[in-house]
Amino acid sequence: MRDSVRRRRQPAKEVQVKSDRKKACKRGFQKKGRLAVAVAVTLACLIFYFRLSDPPLDHVHLVIILAVSTMLNQHGIERVFQQKGRIRMYVLYSCIILYILLAGPTLGNENLTDEERAELKMAEPALIANLTANSPYQLGRFCDSAGACFIVVQRYGMTRGGLRAQRLIVYELEDVMTSLAMVNLKTPKIITAHHLVHERWTVDPAFPSERLLQIATVFMLEGLSFGRSRDDSAASVQQLQLQRVLQIGMGGGTAPGYLRMLPIQLHMDIVEPEPAMYEAAKRWFDFPDASPNVSLTYDSVILEASSISPRDSISWTHPMFMADDVMDAMSKVLGSHGVLSVFMFMREQEKQHEKVIRTFEAHFRSCSALTIYDDGQKFLVCSNRDGFTWTAHRARMLDNLEQFDKVMGTFIAPYLDKLNPVKK
């Protein structure tokens, strides 16, 4: 009898042990689940916070973060997830989210009261002095497949219009800073502590630069158009429906930024033989990630692939694109009305300028070299239209530039006209 009772009691103990194990396991899963929820909520708060247009970065947030960390470390995860601890945690997270919702937009330069705006304006001069004191700042560094290295820098300076911020790709040399690409950055209405983080400044595609001038010259030669051109041919009508641009060499992706602003139907293909330059354009110059595309004919070819000599301060078309077969291919894809635009920077080297121009004139029916800056920077624009040069058709080209200025809100026509007078 006793043996049978023992046999019956033993399974009961085993059942109790199994039940306890299940409960312990369940409690463990519950704790892990709560921990996962807490981590997820924390990450969500942080993501939401840093995606604000202008999140506040003051000492209050540091105090909140330190308080949460101290509480978790001091009391331990087990106590936090007890009944009272959970309630406190939920209340704390609710307060953090509410504070972000209230404080974030308040310091976003919008919906500010006069008192808040005046307070930020008082602190602004010190922040601007902080930005300009140690300018330029290095944001990143990369090297191409040939071993040449470049750095991405951001610089700040005061102009008559206020603070100006620029982001550049420069050749890595100790004594010379030669820019491969440059964009202007949007200047906020009020500079706050948020803007001390240089990566938070965004590209301003509306600010005029040499790339916008380059695109304007394509409109000047009627390679691209906002409306019906003077030529009523079938090719011209088709051009207005979908205009095609081929860019060779990204140059930091600044030209595509301007092209995306144009109020026309545009198809754009970009060829960048250097992967490092492509990655840099995506990371620091707001260049979008796009799938490959190929067209057979183009209304415009923008050639930015350059061979650079920083020590001599010169930049010219890469030799591989100066080969006869490549030049013939570019001329062919442009057809009879397309325009090629090439950037050249050869300070005080007129002979080199003339040599490059003669090379292009051997493959295109007309070419014009336009000065864009007093330091020797020029654009060479070519087409397959006989005699369609700046010297021969200056008035017509100025009309086209004035139309570009009217649509884009720029003043390029008088600017180029002043720098490129025609000798009578």
Tab-separated table of C-alpha atoms in Angstrom, residues 73-414:
chain	number	residue	atom	x	y	z
A	73	ASN	CA	20.977	50.688	-14.234
A	74	GLN	CA	20.176	51.408	-10.591
A	75	HIS	CA	16.972	49.462	-10.113
A	76	GLY	CA	17.596	46.729	-12.645
A	77	ILE	CA	15.436	45.384	-15.410
A	78	GLU	CA	13.519	43.076	-13.052
A	79	ARG	CA	12.227	45.901	-10.860
A	80	VAL	CA	11.376	48.117	-13.788
A	81	PHE	CA	9.104	45.433	-15.193
A	82	GLN	CA	7.212	44.865	-11.983
A	83	GLN	CA	3.690	46.242	-11.831
A	84	LYS	CA	4.615	49.627	-10.348
A	85	GLY	CA	7.761	49.804	-12.441
A	86	ARG	CA	5.800	49.221	-15.645
A	87	ILE	CA	3.384	52.014	-14.821
A	88	ARG	CA	6.265	54.388	-14.134
A	89	MET	CA	7.939	53.374	-17.359
A	90	TYR	CA	4.801	53.970	-19.424
A	91	VAL	CA	4.305	57.362	-17.790
A	92	LEU	CA	7.937	58.276	-18.477
A	93	TYR	CA	7.738	57.283	-22.154
A	94	SER	CA	4.491	59.198	-22.533
A	95	CYS	CA	6.124	62.295	-21.053
A	96	ILE	CA	9.124	61.972	-23.395
A	97	ILE	CA	6.909	61.632	-26.485
A	98	LEU	CA	4.727	64.544	-25.357
A	99	TYR	CA	7.781	66.698	-24.725
A	100	ILE	CA	9.210	65.928	-28.170
A	101	LEU	CA	5.884	66.763	-29.804
A	102	LEU	CA	5.681	70.072	-27.977
A	103	ALA	CA	9.327	71.108	-27.978
A	104	GLY	CA	10.307	69.916	-31.458
A	105	PRO	CA	8.080	72.192	-33.548
A	106	THR	CA	8.638	75.053	-31.113
A	107	LEU	CA	12.336	75.217	-31.971
A	108	GLY	CA	11.824	74.470	-35.661
A	109	ASN	CA	11.864	78.159	-36.698
A	110	GLU	CA	8.144	77.875	-37.418
A	111	ASN	CA	5.181	78.690	-35.205
A	112	LEU	CA	7.496	80.579	-32.869
A	113	THR	CA	6.221	83.290	-30.590
A	114	ASP	CA	7.848	86.699	-30.787
A	115	GLU	CA	9.529	86.095	-27.446
A	116	GLU	CA	10.954	82.719	-28.533
A	117	ARG	CA	12.132	84.127	-31.843
A	118	ALA	CA	13.837	87.037	-30.102
A	119	GLU	CA	15.571	84.641	-27.707
A	120	LEU	CA	16.889	82.507	-30.584
A	121	LYS	CA	18.022	85.599	-32.465
A	122	MET	CA	20.043	86.699	-29.450
A	123	ALA	CA	21.906	83.369	-29.410
A	124	GLU	CA	22.398	83.282	-33.195
A	125	PRO	CA	25.560	85.461	-33.510
A	126	ALA	CA	27.520	83.203	-31.166
A	127	LEU	CA	26.469	80.109	-33.145
A	128	ILE	CA	27.437	81.723	-36.459
A	129	ALA	CA	30.803	82.706	-35.008
A	130	ASN	CA	31.246	79.092	-33.921
A	131	LEU	CA	30.543	77.843	-37.456
A	132	THR	CA	32.808	80.309	-39.238
A	133	ALA	CA	35.699	80.227	-36.760
A	134	ASN	CA	37.109	76.852	-37.796
A	135	SER	CA	35.747	76.633	-41.346
A	136	PRO	CA	36.180	74.540	-43.465
A	137	TYR	CA	35.190	71.253	-41.830
A	138	GLN	CA	35.990	67.825	-43.241
A	139	LEU	CA	32.925	65.579	-43.566
A	140	GLY	CA	34.426	62.556	-45.276
A	141	ARG	CA	37.172	61.116	-47.423
A	142	PHE	CA	37.176	58.634	-50.316
A	143	CYS	CA	39.579	57.359	-52.965
A	144	ASP	CA	38.937	56.342	-56.555
A	145	SER	CA	40.096	53.193	-58.298
A	146	ALA	CA	43.260	54.927	-59.543
A	147	GLY	CA	44.368	55.762	-56.003
A	148	ALA	CA	43.564	59.484	-56.088
A	149	CYS	CA	41.901	60.616	-52.862
A	150	PHE	CA	39.346	63.333	-52.250
A	151	ILE	CA	37.761	64.927	-49.214
A	152	VAL	CA	34.274	66.320	-48.712
A	153	VAL	CA	34.406	69.641	-46.889
A	154	GLN	CA	31.821	72.117	-45.680
A	155	ARG	CA	32.668	75.777	-45.328
A	156	TYR	CA	30.888	78.796	-43.926
A	157	GLY	CA	31.409	82.475	-44.655
A	158	MET	CA	29.665	85.786	-44.205
A	159	THR	CA	28.394	87.701	-47.241
A	160	ARG	CA	26.249	90.781	-47.659
A	161	GLY	CA	23.210	88.549	-47.599
A	162	GLY	CA	24.247	86.813	-44.384
A	163	LEU	CA	25.735	83.403	-43.687
A	164	ARG	CA	26.556	81.222	-46.704
A	165	ALA	CA	27.275	77.511	-46.424
A	166	GLN	CA	28.848	75.400	-49.172
A	167	ARG	CA	29.749	71.732	-49.541
A	168	LEU	CA	32.616	70.727	-51.832
A	169	ILE	CA	34.552	67.750	-53.123
A	170	VAL	CA	38.209	68.746	-53.229
A	171	TYR	CA	41.394	67.039	-54.281
A	172	GLU	CA	43.364	65.900	-51.249
A	173	LEU	CA	46.515	68.014	-51.244
A	174	GLU	CA	48.086	69.832	-48.352
A	175	ASP	CA	48.731	73.177	-50.018
A	176	VAL	CA	46.049	73.450	-52.716
A	177	MET	CA	42.237	73.203	-52.554
A	178	THR	CA	40.819	72.566	-56.025
A	179	SER	CA	37.068	71.994	-56.142
A	180	LEU	CA	35.699	69.127	-58.226
A	181	ALA	CA	32.106	69.849	-57.233
A	182	MET	CA	30.428	72.528	-55.170
A	183	VAL	CA	26.874	73.101	-53.997
A	184	ASN	CA	25.331	75.803	-51.882
A	185	LEU	CA	23.348	74.756	-48.834
A	186	LYS	CA	20.012	76.077	-47.642
A	187	THR	CA	20.474	78.737	-44.977
A	188	PRO	CA	17.749	78.562	-42.306
A	189	LYS	CA	15.920	81.674	-41.190
A	190	ILE	CA	17.346	81.279	-37.684
A	191	ILE	CA	20.571	79.422	-36.870
A	192	THR	CA	20.087	77.151	-33.840
A	193	ALA	CA	22.251	74.583	-32.066
A	194	HIS	CA	20.771	71.993	-34.411
A	195	HIS	CA	22.831	73.461	-37.259
A	196	LEU	CA	26.145	72.884	-35.503
A	197	VAL	CA	25.922	69.339	-36.904
A	198	HIS	CA	27.205	69.925	-40.443
A	199	GLU	CA	25.567	66.862	-42.019
A	200	ARG	CA	22.123	68.301	-41.234
A	201	TRP	CA	22.485	71.113	-43.743
A	202	THR	CA	20.658	70.282	-46.980
A	203	VAL	CA	21.538	71.105	-50.575
A	204	ASP	CA	19.947	74.200	-52.110
A	205	PRO	CA	19.477	73.381	-55.826
A	206	ALA	CA	17.972	76.811	-56.523
A	207	PHE	CA	21.185	78.707	-55.769
A	208	PRO	CA	23.049	79.691	-58.967
A	209	SER	CA	26.365	77.969	-59.608
A	210	GLU	CA	28.554	77.019	-62.544
A	211	ARG	CA	26.408	73.896	-63.114
A	212	LEU	CA	23.265	75.999	-63.469
A	213	LEU	CA	25.164	78.225	-65.890
A	214	GLN	CA	26.149	75.121	-67.822
A	215	ILE	CA	22.532	74.004	-68.122
A	216	ALA	CA	21.524	77.523	-69.182
A	217	THR	CA	24.000	77.386	-72.071
A	218	VAL	CA	22.237	74.258	-73.341
A	219	PHE	CA	18.984	76.253	-73.474
A	220	MET	CA	20.932	79.106	-75.056
A	221	LEU	CA	21.854	76.889	-78.022
A	222	GLU	CA	18.304	75.442	-78.083
A	223	GLY	CA	19.376	71.928	-77.199
A	224	LEU	CA	16.667	72.032	-74.513
A	225	SER	CA	13.596	74.241	-74.582
A	226	PHE	CA	10.699	75.342	-72.360
A	227	GLY	CA	8.377	75.830	-75.343
A	228	ARG	CA	8.127	75.585	-79.123
A	229	SER	CA	11.439	76.528	-80.669
A	230	ARG	CA	11.993	78.647	-83.767
A	231	ASP	CA	12.344	75.446	-85.762
A	232	ASP	CA	8.942	73.811	-86.414
A	233	SER	CA	10.396	70.564	-87.673
A	234	ALA	CA	9.059	67.198	-86.544
A	235	ALA	CA	12.234	66.617	-84.557
A	236	SER	CA	11.644	69.854	-82.661
A	237	VAL	CA	8.031	68.969	-81.823
A	238	GLN	CA	9.110	65.565	-80.574
A	239	GLN	CA	11.824	67.262	-78.525
A	240	LEU	CA	9.220	69.230	-76.583
A	241	GLN	CA	7.376	66.052	-75.620
A	242	LEU	CA	10.322	64.299	-73.972
A	243	GLN	CA	13.767	65.856	-73.891
A	244	ARG	CA	16.788	63.661	-73.248
A	245	VAL	CA	20.022	64.499	-71.462
A	246	LEU	CA	23.174	62.417	-71.139
A	247	GLN	CA	25.631	63.408	-68.430
A	248	ILE	CA	29.121	61.906	-68.524
A	249	GLY	CA	30.778	62.220	-65.131
A	250	MET	CA	28.660	63.089	-62.115
A	251	GLY	CA	30.696	65.924	-60.647
A	252	GLY	CA	29.092	65.314	-57.261
A	253	GLY	CA	25.597	65.059	-58.742
A	254	THR	CA	25.014	68.821	-58.718
A	255	ALA	CA	23.926	69.196	-62.362
A	256	PRO	CA	21.179	66.538	-62.038
A	257	GLY	CA	19.849	68.472	-59.056
A	258	TYR	CA	19.297	71.505	-61.267
A	259	LEU	CA	17.920	69.410	-64.127
A	260	ARG	CA	15.261	67.963	-61.818
A	261	MET	CA	14.035	71.515	-61.160
A	262	LEU	CA	13.284	72.231	-64.811
A	263	PRO	CA	9.552	72.428	-65.681
A	264	ILE	CA	9.952	70.141	-68.702
A	265	GLN	CA	9.503	66.464	-69.443
A	266	LEU	CA	13.031	65.205	-69.063
A	267	HIS	CA	14.720	61.838	-69.403
A	268	MET	CA	18.207	61.806	-67.920
A	269	ASP	CA	20.947	59.182	-68.238
A	270	ILE	CA	24.145	59.476	-66.216
A	271	VAL	CA	27.416	57.675	-66.834
A	272	GLU	CA	29.891	57.632	-63.941
A	273	PRO	CA	32.870	55.307	-64.448
A	274	GLU	CA	34.111	55.819	-60.879
A	275	PRO	CA	32.019	54.014	-58.179
A	276	ALA	CA	33.564	56.071	-55.355
A	277	MET	CA	32.305	59.331	-56.887
A	278	TYR	CA	28.817	57.855	-57.261
A	279	GLU	CA	28.695	56.867	-53.584
A	280	ALA	CA	29.954	60.302	-52.525
A	281	ALA	CA	27.256	62.029	-54.588
A	282	LYS	CA	24.529	59.930	-52.959
A	283	ARG	CA	25.801	60.468	-49.419
A	284	TRP	CA	26.706	64.163	-49.350
A	285	PHE	CA	25.050	65.812	-52.361
A	286	ASP	CA	21.467	64.481	-52.240
A	287	PHE	CA	21.874	62.471	-55.431
A	288	PRO	CA	19.019	59.922	-55.761
A	289	ASP	CA	19.631	56.220	-56.214
A	290	ALA	CA	18.281	55.315	-59.657
A	291	SER	CA	18.215	52.287	-61.900
A	292	PRO	CA	20.388	52.165	-65.047
A	293	ASN	CA	18.931	53.537	-68.278
A	294	VAL	CA	20.137	53.895	-71.838
A	295	SER	CA	18.929	56.039	-74.748
A	296	LEU	CA	20.148	56.174	-78.314
A	297	THR	CA	19.889	59.909	-79.053
A	298	TYR	CA	20.043	62.945	-76.791
A	299	ASP	CA	19.124	66.609	-76.931
A	300	SER	CA	22.045	67.475	-74.680
A	301	VAL	CA	25.283	65.907	-73.489
A	302	ILE	CA	26.883	67.390	-70.368
A	303	LEU	CA	30.509	66.325	-70.127
A	304	GLU	CA	31.938	66.619	-66.602
A	305	ALA	CA	34.526	63.827	-66.683
A	306	SER	CA	37.725	65.795	-66.146
A	307	SER	CA	41.438	65.371	-65.843
A	308	ILE	CA	42.611	67.576	-62.988
A	309	SER	CA	45.947	69.115	-62.111
A	310	PRO	CA	45.338	70.785	-58.731
A	311	ARG	CA	48.842	72.199	-58.400
A	312	ASP	CA	48.478	74.021	-61.729
A	313	SER	CA	44.805	74.913	-61.017
A	314	ILE	CA	43.618	73.488	-64.320
A	315	SER	CA	40.828	71.113	-65.286
A	316	TRP	CA	40.106	69.840	-68.770
A	317	THR	CA	38.228	67.028	-70.463
A	318	HIS	CA	39.609	63.612	-69.606
A	319	PRO	CA	41.883	62.331	-72.431
A	320	MET	CA	39.728	59.234	-72.968
A	321	PHE	CA	36.871	61.498	-74.107
A	322	MET	CA	39.158	63.418	-76.457
A	323	ALA	CA	39.796	60.364	-78.629
A	324	ASP	CA	38.482	60.662	-82.190
A	325	ASP	CA	36.134	57.681	-81.975
A	326	VAL	CA	34.604	58.910	-78.697
A	327	MET	CA	34.152	62.442	-80.056
A	328	ASP	CA	32.479	61.066	-83.177
A	329	ALA	CA	30.159	58.961	-81.010
A	330	MET	CA	29.129	62.001	-78.930
A	331	SER	CA	28.479	63.984	-82.095
A	332	LYS	CA	26.367	61.153	-83.466
A	333	VAL	CA	24.119	60.753	-80.401
A	334	LEU	CA	23.381	64.499	-80.442
A	335	GLY	CA	21.973	64.491	-83.960
A	336	SER	CA	21.394	67.754	-85.806
A	337	HIS	CA	19.968	69.871	-82.952
A	338	GLY	CA	21.655	68.517	-79.825
A	339	VAL	CA	24.138	70.492	-77.721
A	340	LEU	CA	27.343	69.405	-75.999
A	341	SER	CA	28.464	71.391	-72.941
A	342	VAL	CA	31.977	70.988	-71.514
A	343	PHE	CA	33.533	72.628	-68.455
A	344	MET	CA	37.121	73.914	-68.719
A	345	PHE	CA	39.299	75.611	-66.121
A	346	MET	CA	42.757	76.547	-67.364
A	347	ARG	CA	43.998	79.608	-65.561
A	348	GLU	CA	46.227	81.764	-67.783
A	349	GLN	CA	46.706	78.973	-70.329
A	350	GLU	CA	45.190	80.309	-73.544
A	351	LYS	CA	47.208	77.957	-75.738
A	352	GLN	CA	45.748	74.945	-73.941
A	353	HIS	CA	42.285	76.465	-74.294
A	354	GLU	CA	42.723	76.878	-78.035
A	355	LYS	CA	44.006	73.323	-78.402
A	356	VAL	CA	40.939	71.852	-76.674
A	357	ILE	CA	38.587	74.052	-78.701
A	358	ARG	CA	40.193	73.017	-82.005
A	359	THR	CA	39.869	69.357	-81.034
A	360	PHE	CA	36.127	69.711	-80.497
A	361	GLU	CA	35.654	71.852	-83.616
A	362	ALA	CA	37.076	68.991	-85.670
A	363	HIS	CA	34.073	66.842	-84.698
A	364	PHE	CA	31.253	69.422	-84.361
A	365	ARG	CA	30.100	72.021	-86.871
A	366	SER	CA	30.146	74.942	-84.433
A	367	CYS	CA	31.629	75.622	-80.983
A	368	SER	CA	31.686	78.628	-78.649
A	369	ALA	CA	33.890	79.118	-75.580
A	370	LEU	CA	32.084	81.257	-72.991
A	371	THR	CA	33.808	82.787	-69.982
A	372	ILE	CA	31.828	82.222	-66.773
A	373	TYR	CA	34.291	83.598	-64.194
A	374	ASP	CA	37.145	86.075	-64.363
A	375	ASP	CA	39.613	83.466	-63.095
A	376	GLY	CA	39.607	81.563	-66.399
A	377	GLN	CA	36.713	79.136	-66.004
A	378	LYS	CA	34.866	78.558	-69.264
A	379	PHE	CA	32.152	76.470	-70.863
A	380	LEU	CA	32.640	75.086	-74.334
A	381	VAL	CA	29.288	74.558	-76.066
A	382	CYS	CA	29.147	72.733	-79.400
A	383	SER	CA	26.450	71.607	-81.814
A	384	ASN	CA	26.040	70.205	-85.313
A	385	ARG	CA	24.349	73.357	-86.620
A	386	ASP	CA	26.440	75.288	-89.140
A	387	GLY	CA	27.683	78.619	-87.823
A	388	PHE	CA	25.493	78.583	-84.706
A	389	THR	CA	27.999	80.391	-82.482
A	390	TRP	CA	27.834	83.098	-79.820
A	391	THR	CA	29.587	85.566	-82.115
A	392	ALA	CA	27.204	85.029	-85.048
A	393	HIS	CA	23.914	84.683	-83.136
A	394	ARG	CA	24.480	86.592	-79.891
A	395	ALA	CA	21.086	88.382	-79.938
A	396	ARG	CA	19.163	85.150	-80.507
A	397	MET	CA	21.086	83.337	-77.786
A	398	LEU	CA	20.512	86.193	-75.338
A	399	ASP	CA	16.771	85.928	-76.038
A	400	ASN	CA	16.944	82.240	-75.147
A	401	LEU	CA	18.851	83.025	-71.944
A	402	GLU	CA	16.322	85.697	-70.994
A	403	GLN	CA	13.558	83.113	-71.363
A	404	PHE	CA	15.551	80.792	-69.096
A	405	ASP	CA	15.935	83.604	-66.550
A	406	LYS	CA	12.213	84.325	-66.656
A	407	VAL	CA	11.263	80.703	-65.994
A	408	MET	CA	13.969	79.912	-63.429
A	409	GLY	CA	14.156	83.299	-61.699
A	410	THR	CA	17.843	83.831	-62.505
A	411	PHE	CA	19.927	86.635	-64.071
A	412	ILE	CA	22.249	84.661	-66.312
A	413	ALA	CA	21.672	86.561	-69.580
A	414	PRO	CA	23.163	89.901	-68.464
